[in-house]
PDB file of C-alpha atoms and ligand atoms in Angstrom:
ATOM      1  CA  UNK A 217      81.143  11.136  87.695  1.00 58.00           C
ATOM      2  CA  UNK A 218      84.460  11.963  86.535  1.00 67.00           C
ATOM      3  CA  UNK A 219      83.940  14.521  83.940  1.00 77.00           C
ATOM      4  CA  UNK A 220      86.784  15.715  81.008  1.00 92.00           C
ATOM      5  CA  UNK A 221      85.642  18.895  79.308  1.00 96.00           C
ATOM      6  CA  UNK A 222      87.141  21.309  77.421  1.00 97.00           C
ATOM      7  CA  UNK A 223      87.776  24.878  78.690  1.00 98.00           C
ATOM      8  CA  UNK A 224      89.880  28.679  78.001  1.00 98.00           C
ATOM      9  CA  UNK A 225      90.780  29.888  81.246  1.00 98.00           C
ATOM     10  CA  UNK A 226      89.663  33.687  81.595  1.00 98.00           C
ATOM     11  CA  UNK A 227      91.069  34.388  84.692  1.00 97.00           C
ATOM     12  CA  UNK A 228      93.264  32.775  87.604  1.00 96.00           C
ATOM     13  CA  UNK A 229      93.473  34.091  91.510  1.00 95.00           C
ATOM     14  CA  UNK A 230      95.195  33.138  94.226  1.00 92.00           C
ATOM     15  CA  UNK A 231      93.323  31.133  97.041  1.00 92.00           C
ATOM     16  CA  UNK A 232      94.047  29.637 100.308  1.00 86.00           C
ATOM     17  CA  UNK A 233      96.993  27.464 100.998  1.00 85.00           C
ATOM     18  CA  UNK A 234      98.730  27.330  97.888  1.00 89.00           C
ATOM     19  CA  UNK A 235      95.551  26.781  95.823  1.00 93.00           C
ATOM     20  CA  UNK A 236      94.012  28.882  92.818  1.00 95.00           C
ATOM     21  CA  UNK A 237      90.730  29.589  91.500  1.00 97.00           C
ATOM     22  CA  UNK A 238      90.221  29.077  88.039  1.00 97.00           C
ATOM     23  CA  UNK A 239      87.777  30.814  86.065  1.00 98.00           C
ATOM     24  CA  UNK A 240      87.083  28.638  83.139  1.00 97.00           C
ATOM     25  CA  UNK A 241      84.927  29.191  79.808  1.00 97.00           C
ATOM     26  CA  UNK A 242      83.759  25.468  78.681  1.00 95.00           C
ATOM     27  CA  UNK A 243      82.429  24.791  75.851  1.00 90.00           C
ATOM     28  CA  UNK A 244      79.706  22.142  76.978  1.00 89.00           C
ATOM     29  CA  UNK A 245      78.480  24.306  80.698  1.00 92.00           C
ATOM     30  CA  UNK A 246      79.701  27.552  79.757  1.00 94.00           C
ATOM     31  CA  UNK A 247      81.378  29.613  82.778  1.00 96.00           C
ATOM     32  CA  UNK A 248      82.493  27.503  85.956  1.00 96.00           C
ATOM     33  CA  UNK A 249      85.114  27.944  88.829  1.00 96.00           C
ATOM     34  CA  UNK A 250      87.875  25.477  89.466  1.00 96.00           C
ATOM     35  CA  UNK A 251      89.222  25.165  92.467  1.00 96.00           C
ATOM     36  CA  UNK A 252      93.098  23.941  91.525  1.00 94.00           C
ATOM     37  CA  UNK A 253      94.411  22.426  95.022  1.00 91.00           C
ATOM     38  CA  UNK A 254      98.594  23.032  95.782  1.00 87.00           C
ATOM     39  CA  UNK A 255      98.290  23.964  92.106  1.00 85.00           C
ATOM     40  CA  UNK A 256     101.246  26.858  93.244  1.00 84.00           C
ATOM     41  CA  UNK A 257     103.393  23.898  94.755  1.00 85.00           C
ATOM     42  CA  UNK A 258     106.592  23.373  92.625  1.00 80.00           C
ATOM     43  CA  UNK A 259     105.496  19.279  92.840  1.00 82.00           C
ATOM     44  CA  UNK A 260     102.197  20.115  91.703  1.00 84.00           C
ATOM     45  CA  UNK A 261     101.427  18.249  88.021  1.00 83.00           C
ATOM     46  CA  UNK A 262      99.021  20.825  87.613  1.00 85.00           C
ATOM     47  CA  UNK A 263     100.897  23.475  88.037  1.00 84.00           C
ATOM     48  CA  UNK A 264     101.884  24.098  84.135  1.00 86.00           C
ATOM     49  CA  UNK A 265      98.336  23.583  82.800  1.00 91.00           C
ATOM     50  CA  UNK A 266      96.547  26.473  84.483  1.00 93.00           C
ATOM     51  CA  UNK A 267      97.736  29.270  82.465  1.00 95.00           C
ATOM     52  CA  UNK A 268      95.254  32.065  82.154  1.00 96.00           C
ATOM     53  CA  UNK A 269      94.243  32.728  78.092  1.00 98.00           C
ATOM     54  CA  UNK A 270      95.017  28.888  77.389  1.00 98.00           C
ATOM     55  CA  UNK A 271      92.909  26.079  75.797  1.00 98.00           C
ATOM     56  CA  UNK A 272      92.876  23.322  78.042  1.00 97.00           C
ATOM     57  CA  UNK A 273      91.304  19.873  79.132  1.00 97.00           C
ATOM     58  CA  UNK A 274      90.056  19.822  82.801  1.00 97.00           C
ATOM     59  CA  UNK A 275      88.960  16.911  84.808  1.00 96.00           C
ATOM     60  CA  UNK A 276      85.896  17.084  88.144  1.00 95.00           C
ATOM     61  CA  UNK A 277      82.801  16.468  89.236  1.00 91.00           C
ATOM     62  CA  UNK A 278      80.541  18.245  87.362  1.00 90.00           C
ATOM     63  CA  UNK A 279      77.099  18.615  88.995  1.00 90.00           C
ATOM     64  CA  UNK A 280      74.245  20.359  87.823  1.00 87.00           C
ATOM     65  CA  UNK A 281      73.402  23.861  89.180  1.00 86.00           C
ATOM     66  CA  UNK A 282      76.790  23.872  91.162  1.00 90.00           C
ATOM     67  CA  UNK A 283      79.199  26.610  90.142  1.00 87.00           C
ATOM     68  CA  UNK A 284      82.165  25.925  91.539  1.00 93.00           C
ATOM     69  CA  UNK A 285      84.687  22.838  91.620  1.00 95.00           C
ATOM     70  CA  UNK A 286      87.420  21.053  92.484  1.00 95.00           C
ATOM     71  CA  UNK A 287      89.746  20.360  89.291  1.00 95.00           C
ATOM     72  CA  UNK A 288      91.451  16.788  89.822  1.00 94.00           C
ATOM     73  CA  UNK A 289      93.664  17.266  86.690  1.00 94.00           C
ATOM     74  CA  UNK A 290      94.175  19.780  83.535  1.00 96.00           C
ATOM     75  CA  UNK A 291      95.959  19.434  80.738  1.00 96.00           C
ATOM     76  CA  UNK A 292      96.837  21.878  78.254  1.00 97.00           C
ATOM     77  CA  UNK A 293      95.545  21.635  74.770  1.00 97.00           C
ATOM     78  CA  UNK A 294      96.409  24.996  73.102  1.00 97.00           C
ATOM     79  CA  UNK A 295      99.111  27.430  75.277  1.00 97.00           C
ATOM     80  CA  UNK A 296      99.164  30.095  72.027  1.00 98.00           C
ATOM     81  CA  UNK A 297     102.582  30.628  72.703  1.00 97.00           C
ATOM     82  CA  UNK A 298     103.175  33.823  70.876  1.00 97.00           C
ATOM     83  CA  UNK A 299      99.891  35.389  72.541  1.00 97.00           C
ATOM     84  CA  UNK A 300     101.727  34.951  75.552  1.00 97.00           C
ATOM     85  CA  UNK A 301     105.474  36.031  74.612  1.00 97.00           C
ATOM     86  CA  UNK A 302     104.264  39.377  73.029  1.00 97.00           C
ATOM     87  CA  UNK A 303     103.554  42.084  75.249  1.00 96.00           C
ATOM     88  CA  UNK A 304     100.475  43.510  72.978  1.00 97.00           C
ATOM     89  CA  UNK A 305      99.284  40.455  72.615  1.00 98.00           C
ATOM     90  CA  UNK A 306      99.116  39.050  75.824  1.00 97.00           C
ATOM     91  CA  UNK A 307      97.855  42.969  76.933  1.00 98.00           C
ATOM     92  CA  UNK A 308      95.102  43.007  74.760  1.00 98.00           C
ATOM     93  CA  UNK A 309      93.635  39.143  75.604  1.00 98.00           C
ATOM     94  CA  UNK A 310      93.536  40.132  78.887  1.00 98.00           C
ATOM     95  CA  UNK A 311      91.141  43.304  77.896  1.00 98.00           C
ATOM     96  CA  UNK A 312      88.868  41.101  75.912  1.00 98.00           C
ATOM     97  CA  UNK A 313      88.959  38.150  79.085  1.00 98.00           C
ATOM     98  CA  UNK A 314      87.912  40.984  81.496  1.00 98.00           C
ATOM     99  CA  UNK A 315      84.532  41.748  79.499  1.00 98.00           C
ATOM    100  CA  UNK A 316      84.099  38.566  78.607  1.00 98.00           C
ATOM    101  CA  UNK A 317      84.113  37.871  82.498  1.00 97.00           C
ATOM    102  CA  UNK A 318      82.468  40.360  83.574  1.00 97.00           C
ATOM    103  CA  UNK A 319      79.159  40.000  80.769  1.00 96.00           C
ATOM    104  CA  UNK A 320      79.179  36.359  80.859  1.00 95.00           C
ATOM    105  CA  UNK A 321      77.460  34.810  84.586  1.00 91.00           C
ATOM    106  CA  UNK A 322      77.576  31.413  85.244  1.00 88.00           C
ATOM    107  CA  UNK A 323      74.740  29.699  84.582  1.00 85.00           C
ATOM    108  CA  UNK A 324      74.138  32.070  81.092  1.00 88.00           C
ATOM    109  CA  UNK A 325      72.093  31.115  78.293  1.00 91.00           C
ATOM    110  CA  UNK A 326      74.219  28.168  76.842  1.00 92.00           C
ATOM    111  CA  UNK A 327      73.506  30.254  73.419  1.00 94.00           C
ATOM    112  CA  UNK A 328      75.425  33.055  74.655  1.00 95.00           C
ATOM    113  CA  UNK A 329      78.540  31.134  76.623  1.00 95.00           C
ATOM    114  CA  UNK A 330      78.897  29.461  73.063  1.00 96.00           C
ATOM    115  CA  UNK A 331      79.051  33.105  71.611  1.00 97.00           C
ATOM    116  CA  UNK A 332      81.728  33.840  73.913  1.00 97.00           C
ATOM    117  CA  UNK A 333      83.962  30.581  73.901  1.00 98.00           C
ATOM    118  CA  UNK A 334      84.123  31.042  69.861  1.00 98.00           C
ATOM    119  CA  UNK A 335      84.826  34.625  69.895  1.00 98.00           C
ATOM    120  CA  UNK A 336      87.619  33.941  72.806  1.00 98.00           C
ATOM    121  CA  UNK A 337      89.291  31.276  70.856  1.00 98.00           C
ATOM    122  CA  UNK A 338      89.211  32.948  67.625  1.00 98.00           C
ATOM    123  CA  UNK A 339      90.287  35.954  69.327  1.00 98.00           C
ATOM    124  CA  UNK A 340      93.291  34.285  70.962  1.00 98.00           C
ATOM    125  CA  UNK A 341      94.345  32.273  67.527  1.00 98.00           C
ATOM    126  CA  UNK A 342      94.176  35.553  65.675  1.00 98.00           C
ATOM    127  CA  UNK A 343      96.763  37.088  68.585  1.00 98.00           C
ATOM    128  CA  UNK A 344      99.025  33.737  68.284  1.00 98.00           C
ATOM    129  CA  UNK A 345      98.932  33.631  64.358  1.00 97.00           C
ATOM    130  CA  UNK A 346     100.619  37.647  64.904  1.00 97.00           C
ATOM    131  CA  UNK A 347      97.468  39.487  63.425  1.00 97.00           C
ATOM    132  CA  UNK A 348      97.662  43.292  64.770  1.00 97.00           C
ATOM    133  CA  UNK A 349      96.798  43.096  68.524  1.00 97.00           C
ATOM    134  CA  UNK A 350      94.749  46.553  68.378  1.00 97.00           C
ATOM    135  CA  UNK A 351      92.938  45.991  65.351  1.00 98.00           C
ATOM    136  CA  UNK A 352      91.908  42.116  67.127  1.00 98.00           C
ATOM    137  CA  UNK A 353      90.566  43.580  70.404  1.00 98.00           C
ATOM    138  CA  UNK A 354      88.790  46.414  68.689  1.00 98.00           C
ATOM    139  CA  UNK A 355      86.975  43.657  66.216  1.00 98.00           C
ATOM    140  CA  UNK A 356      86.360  41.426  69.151  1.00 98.00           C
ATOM    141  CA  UNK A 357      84.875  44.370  71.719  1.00 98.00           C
ATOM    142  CA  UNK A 358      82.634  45.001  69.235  1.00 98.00           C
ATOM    143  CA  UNK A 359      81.286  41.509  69.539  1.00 97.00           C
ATOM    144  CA  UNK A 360      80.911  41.862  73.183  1.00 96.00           C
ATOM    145  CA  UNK A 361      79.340  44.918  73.189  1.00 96.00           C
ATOM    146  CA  UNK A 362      76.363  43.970  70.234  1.00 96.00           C
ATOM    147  CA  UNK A 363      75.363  41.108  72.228  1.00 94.00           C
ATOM    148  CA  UNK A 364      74.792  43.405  75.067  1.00 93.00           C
ATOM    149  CA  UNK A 365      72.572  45.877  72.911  1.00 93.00           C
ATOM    150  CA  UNK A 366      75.597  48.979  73.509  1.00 94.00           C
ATOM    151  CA  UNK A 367      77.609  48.599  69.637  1.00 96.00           C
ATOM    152  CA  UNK A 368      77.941  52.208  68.951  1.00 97.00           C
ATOM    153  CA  UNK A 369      75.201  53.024  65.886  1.00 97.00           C
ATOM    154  CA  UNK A 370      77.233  53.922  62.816  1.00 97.00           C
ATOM    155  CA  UNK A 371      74.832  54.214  60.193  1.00 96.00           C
ATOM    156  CA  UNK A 372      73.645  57.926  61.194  1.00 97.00           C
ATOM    157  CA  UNK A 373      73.137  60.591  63.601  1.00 98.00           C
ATOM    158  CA  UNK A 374      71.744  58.905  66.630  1.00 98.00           C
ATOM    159  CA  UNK A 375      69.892  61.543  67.199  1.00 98.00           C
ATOM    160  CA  UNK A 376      67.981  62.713  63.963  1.00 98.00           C
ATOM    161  CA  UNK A 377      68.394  59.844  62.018  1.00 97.00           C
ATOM    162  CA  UNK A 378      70.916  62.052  59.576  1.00 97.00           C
ATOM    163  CA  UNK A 379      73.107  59.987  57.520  1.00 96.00           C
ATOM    164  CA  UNK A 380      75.713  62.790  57.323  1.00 97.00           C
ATOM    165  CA  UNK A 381      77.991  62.532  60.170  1.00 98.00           C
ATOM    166  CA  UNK A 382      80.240  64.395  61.695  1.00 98.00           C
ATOM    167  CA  UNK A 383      81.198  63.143  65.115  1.00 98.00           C
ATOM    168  CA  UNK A 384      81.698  60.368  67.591  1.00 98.00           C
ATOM    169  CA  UNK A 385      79.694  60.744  70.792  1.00 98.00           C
ATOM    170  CA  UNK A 386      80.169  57.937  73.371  1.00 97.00           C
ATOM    171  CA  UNK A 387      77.735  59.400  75.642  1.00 97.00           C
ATOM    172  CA  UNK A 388      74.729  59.426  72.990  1.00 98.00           C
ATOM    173  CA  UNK A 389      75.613  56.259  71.746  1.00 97.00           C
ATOM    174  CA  UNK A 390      77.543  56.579  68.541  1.00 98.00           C
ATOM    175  CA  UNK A 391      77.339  58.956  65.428  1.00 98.00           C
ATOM    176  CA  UNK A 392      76.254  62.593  65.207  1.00 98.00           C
ATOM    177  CA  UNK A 393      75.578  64.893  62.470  1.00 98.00           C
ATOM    178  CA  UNK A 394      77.087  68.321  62.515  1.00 98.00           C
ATOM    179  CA  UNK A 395      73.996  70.156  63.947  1.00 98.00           C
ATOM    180  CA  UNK A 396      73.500  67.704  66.902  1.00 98.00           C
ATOM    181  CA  UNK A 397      76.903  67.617  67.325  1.00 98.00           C
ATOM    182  CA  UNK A 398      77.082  71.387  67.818  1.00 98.00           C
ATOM    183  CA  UNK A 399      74.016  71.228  70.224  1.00 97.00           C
ATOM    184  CA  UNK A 400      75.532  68.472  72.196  1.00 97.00           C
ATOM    185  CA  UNK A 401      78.944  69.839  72.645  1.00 97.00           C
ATOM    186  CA  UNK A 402      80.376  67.464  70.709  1.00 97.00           C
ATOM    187  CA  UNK A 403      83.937  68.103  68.966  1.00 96.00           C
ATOM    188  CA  UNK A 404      83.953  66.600  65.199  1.00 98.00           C
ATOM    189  CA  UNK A 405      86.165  64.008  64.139  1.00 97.00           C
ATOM    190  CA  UNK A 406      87.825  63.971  60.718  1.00 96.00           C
ATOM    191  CA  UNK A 407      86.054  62.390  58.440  1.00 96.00           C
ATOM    192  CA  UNK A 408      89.251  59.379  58.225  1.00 94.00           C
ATOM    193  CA  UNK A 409      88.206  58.606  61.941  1.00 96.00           C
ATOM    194  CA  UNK A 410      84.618  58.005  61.099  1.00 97.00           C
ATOM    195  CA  UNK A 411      85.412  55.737  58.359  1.00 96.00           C
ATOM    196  CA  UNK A 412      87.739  53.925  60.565  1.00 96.00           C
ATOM    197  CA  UNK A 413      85.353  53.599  63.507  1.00 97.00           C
ATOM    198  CA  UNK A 414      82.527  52.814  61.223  1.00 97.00           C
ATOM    199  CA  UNK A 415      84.822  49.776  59.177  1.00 97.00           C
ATOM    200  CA  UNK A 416      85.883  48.088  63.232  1.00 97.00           C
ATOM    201  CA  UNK A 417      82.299  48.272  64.221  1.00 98.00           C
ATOM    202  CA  UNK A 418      80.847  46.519  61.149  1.00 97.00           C
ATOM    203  CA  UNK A 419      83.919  43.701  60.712  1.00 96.00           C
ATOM    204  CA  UNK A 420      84.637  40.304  62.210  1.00 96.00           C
ATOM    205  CA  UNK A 421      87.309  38.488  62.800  1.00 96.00           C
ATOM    206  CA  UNK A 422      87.256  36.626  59.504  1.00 96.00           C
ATOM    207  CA  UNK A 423      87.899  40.255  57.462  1.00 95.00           C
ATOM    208  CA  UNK A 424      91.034  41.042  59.275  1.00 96.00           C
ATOM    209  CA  UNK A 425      93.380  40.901  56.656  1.00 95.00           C
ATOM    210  CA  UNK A 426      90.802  43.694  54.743  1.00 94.00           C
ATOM    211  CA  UNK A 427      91.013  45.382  57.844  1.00 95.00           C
ATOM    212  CA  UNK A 428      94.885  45.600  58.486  1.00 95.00           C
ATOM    213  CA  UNK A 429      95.112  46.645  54.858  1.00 94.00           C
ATOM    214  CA  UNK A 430      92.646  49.286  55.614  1.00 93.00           C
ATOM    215  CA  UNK A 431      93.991  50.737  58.916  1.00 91.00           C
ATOM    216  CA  UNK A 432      97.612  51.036  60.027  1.00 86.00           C
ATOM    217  CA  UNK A 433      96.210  50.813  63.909  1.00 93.00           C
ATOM    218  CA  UNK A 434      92.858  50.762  65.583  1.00 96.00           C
ATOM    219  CA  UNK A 435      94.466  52.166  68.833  1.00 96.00           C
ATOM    220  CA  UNK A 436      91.968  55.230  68.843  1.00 96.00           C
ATOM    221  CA  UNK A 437      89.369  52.840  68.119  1.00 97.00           C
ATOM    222  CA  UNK A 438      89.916  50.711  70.681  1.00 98.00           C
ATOM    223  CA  UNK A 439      90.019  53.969  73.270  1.00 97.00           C
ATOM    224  CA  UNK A 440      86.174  54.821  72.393  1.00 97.00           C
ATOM    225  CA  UNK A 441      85.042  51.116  72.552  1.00 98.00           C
ATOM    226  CA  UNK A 442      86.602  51.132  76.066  1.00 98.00           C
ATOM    227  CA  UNK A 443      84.733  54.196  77.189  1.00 97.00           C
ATOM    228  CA  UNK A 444      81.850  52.767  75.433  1.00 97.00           C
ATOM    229  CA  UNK A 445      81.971  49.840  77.887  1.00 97.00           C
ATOM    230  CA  UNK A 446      82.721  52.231  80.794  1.00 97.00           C
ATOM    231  CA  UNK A 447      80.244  54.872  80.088  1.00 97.00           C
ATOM    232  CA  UNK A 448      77.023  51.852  78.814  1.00 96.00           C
ATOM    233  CA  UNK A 449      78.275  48.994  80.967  1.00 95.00           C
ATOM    234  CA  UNK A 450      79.623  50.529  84.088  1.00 95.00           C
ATOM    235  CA  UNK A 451      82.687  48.284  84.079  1.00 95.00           C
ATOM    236  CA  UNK A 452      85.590  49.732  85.201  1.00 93.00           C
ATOM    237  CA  UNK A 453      88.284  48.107  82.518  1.00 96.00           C
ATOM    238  CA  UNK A 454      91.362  47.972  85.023  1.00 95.00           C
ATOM    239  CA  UNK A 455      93.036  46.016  82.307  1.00 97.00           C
ATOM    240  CA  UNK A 456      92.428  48.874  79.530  1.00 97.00           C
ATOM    241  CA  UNK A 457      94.605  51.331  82.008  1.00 97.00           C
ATOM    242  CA  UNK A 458      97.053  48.692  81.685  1.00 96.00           C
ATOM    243  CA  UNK A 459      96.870  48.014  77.768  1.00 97.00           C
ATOM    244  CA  UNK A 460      97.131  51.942  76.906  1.00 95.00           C
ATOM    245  CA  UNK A 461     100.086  52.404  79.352  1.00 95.00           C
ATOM    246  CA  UNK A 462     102.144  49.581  78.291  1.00 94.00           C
ATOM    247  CA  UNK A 463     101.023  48.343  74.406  1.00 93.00           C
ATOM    248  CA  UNK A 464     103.535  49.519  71.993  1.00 88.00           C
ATOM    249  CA  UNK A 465     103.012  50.480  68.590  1.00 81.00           C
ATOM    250  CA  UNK A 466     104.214  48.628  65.852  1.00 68.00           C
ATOM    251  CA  UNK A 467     102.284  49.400  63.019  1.00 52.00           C
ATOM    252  CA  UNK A 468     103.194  49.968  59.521  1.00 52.00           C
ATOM    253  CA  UNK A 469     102.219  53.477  59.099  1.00 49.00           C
ATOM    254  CA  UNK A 470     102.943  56.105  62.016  1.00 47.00           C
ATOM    255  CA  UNK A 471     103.108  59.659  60.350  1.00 48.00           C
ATOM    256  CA  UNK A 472     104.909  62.231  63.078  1.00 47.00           C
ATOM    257  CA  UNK A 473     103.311  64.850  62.587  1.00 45.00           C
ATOM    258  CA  UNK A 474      99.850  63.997  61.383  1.00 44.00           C
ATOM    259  CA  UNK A 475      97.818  66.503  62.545  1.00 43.00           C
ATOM    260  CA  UNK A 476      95.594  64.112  63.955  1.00 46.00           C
ATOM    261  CA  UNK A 477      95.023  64.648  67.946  1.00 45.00           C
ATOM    262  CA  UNK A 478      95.342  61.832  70.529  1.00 42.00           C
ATOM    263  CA  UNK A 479      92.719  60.843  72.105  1.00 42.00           C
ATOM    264  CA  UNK A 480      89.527  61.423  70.265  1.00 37.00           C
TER     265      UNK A 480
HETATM  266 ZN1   ZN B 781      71.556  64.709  64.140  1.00 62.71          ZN
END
């Protein structure tokens, strides 16, 4: 049976002989691998439809309980362009396509694939219609991590229950007030982080603009939902190294000296 299904393509590796495996999110079986044969030939049809962090149409064999495939043909339906041709972009998609890979199996909960494929191709049109990449990933790790039980709790002291907070503390699991802060060892955070922290982890996608008018950057937020993942999740994020080396801040509103430290 010669199937045609729709797929984002999280991941690509080299394989043997000039072939790649594909690591595809579908919308109808969730996550599958492609086998794409000669697809690094020059001849090879194939060979400008593969791009990882593109929407695209994929023809094989589908059988049930396999996992992996050979792809006979793809055929891109959505390349997001400007996703790929800016650097933040294109560094922050490949954050989000790491956890998505690593939480999602194949064979998932079709419930939960579906999660993913919408978040991933919201994600990606929000990065190719030029929203902030930062302030995207943050919104979208967030996403990941509360359907993995490990959102950071911002609604009090995870601790006491306290609703008067005073610090972040990835290790506990989110918010502390001042007094379990001070027992914990935990530096406070001015009171402009907490809001900020607090706004990413309660917003989707759809309240970015409220968001971008809210916060000039959500780089700081971004670094504690990374160790978040690290510290609850165990996953070592080789793409986050990459994304806080190399991203490059744009944003509206970068005061010189203000006071604030790096790296809360
Ligand atoms: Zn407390």
């Amino acid at each position: 049976m010669n199937e045609k299904a729709v797929g984002l393509i999280l991941k690509e590796q080299d394989y043997k002989e000039n072939a790649v495996i594909l690591t595809v999110l579908f919308e109808e079986y969730g996550k599958l691998s492609l086998v794409a044969q000669g697809a690094r030939k020059m001849s090879s049809k194939n060979r400008g439809n593969i791009l990882p962090y593109t929407k695209g149409e994929f023809s094989f064999d589908y059988r049930e309980g396999k996992t992996m495939f050979r792809m006979k043909t793809a055929h891109t339906l959505e390349l997001y362009r400007f996703l790929h041709e800016d650097l933040n972009a294109s560094l922050a998609c490949a954050v989000l396509a790491e956890v998505i890979n690593a939480f999602l199996m194949e064979g998932a909960e079709p419930s939960f694939s579906d999660h993913c494929f919408k978040l991933f191709e919201e994600a990606c049109t929000a990065w190719n219609t030029k929203h902030p990449a930062d302030i995207v990933l943050a919104v979208s790790l967030v996403d990941v991590l509360k359907t993995q039980g490990i959102a950071p709790d911002v609604d009090e002291c995870v601790l006491c229950g306290d609703t008067s907070v005073s610090a972040i503390s990835v290790n506990d699991g989110g918010f502390l007030c001042a007094s379990c802060a001070m027992k914990r060892n935990v530096r406070f955070s001015e009171p402009m982080r907490l809001r900020a922290f607090r706004l990413i982890n309660k917003a989707k996608l759809e309240h970015l603009p409220v968001l971008e008018e809210a916060m000039g950057s959500a780089l700081k937020e971004c670094d504690l939902l990374a160790e978040f993942i690290r510290t609850h999740a165990g996953l070592p994020l080789r793409s986050y190294t990459l994304f806080q080396r190399m991203f490059q801040e744009t944003g509206p509103e970068l005061p010189a000296s203000s006071g604030v430290t790096k790296g809360a």
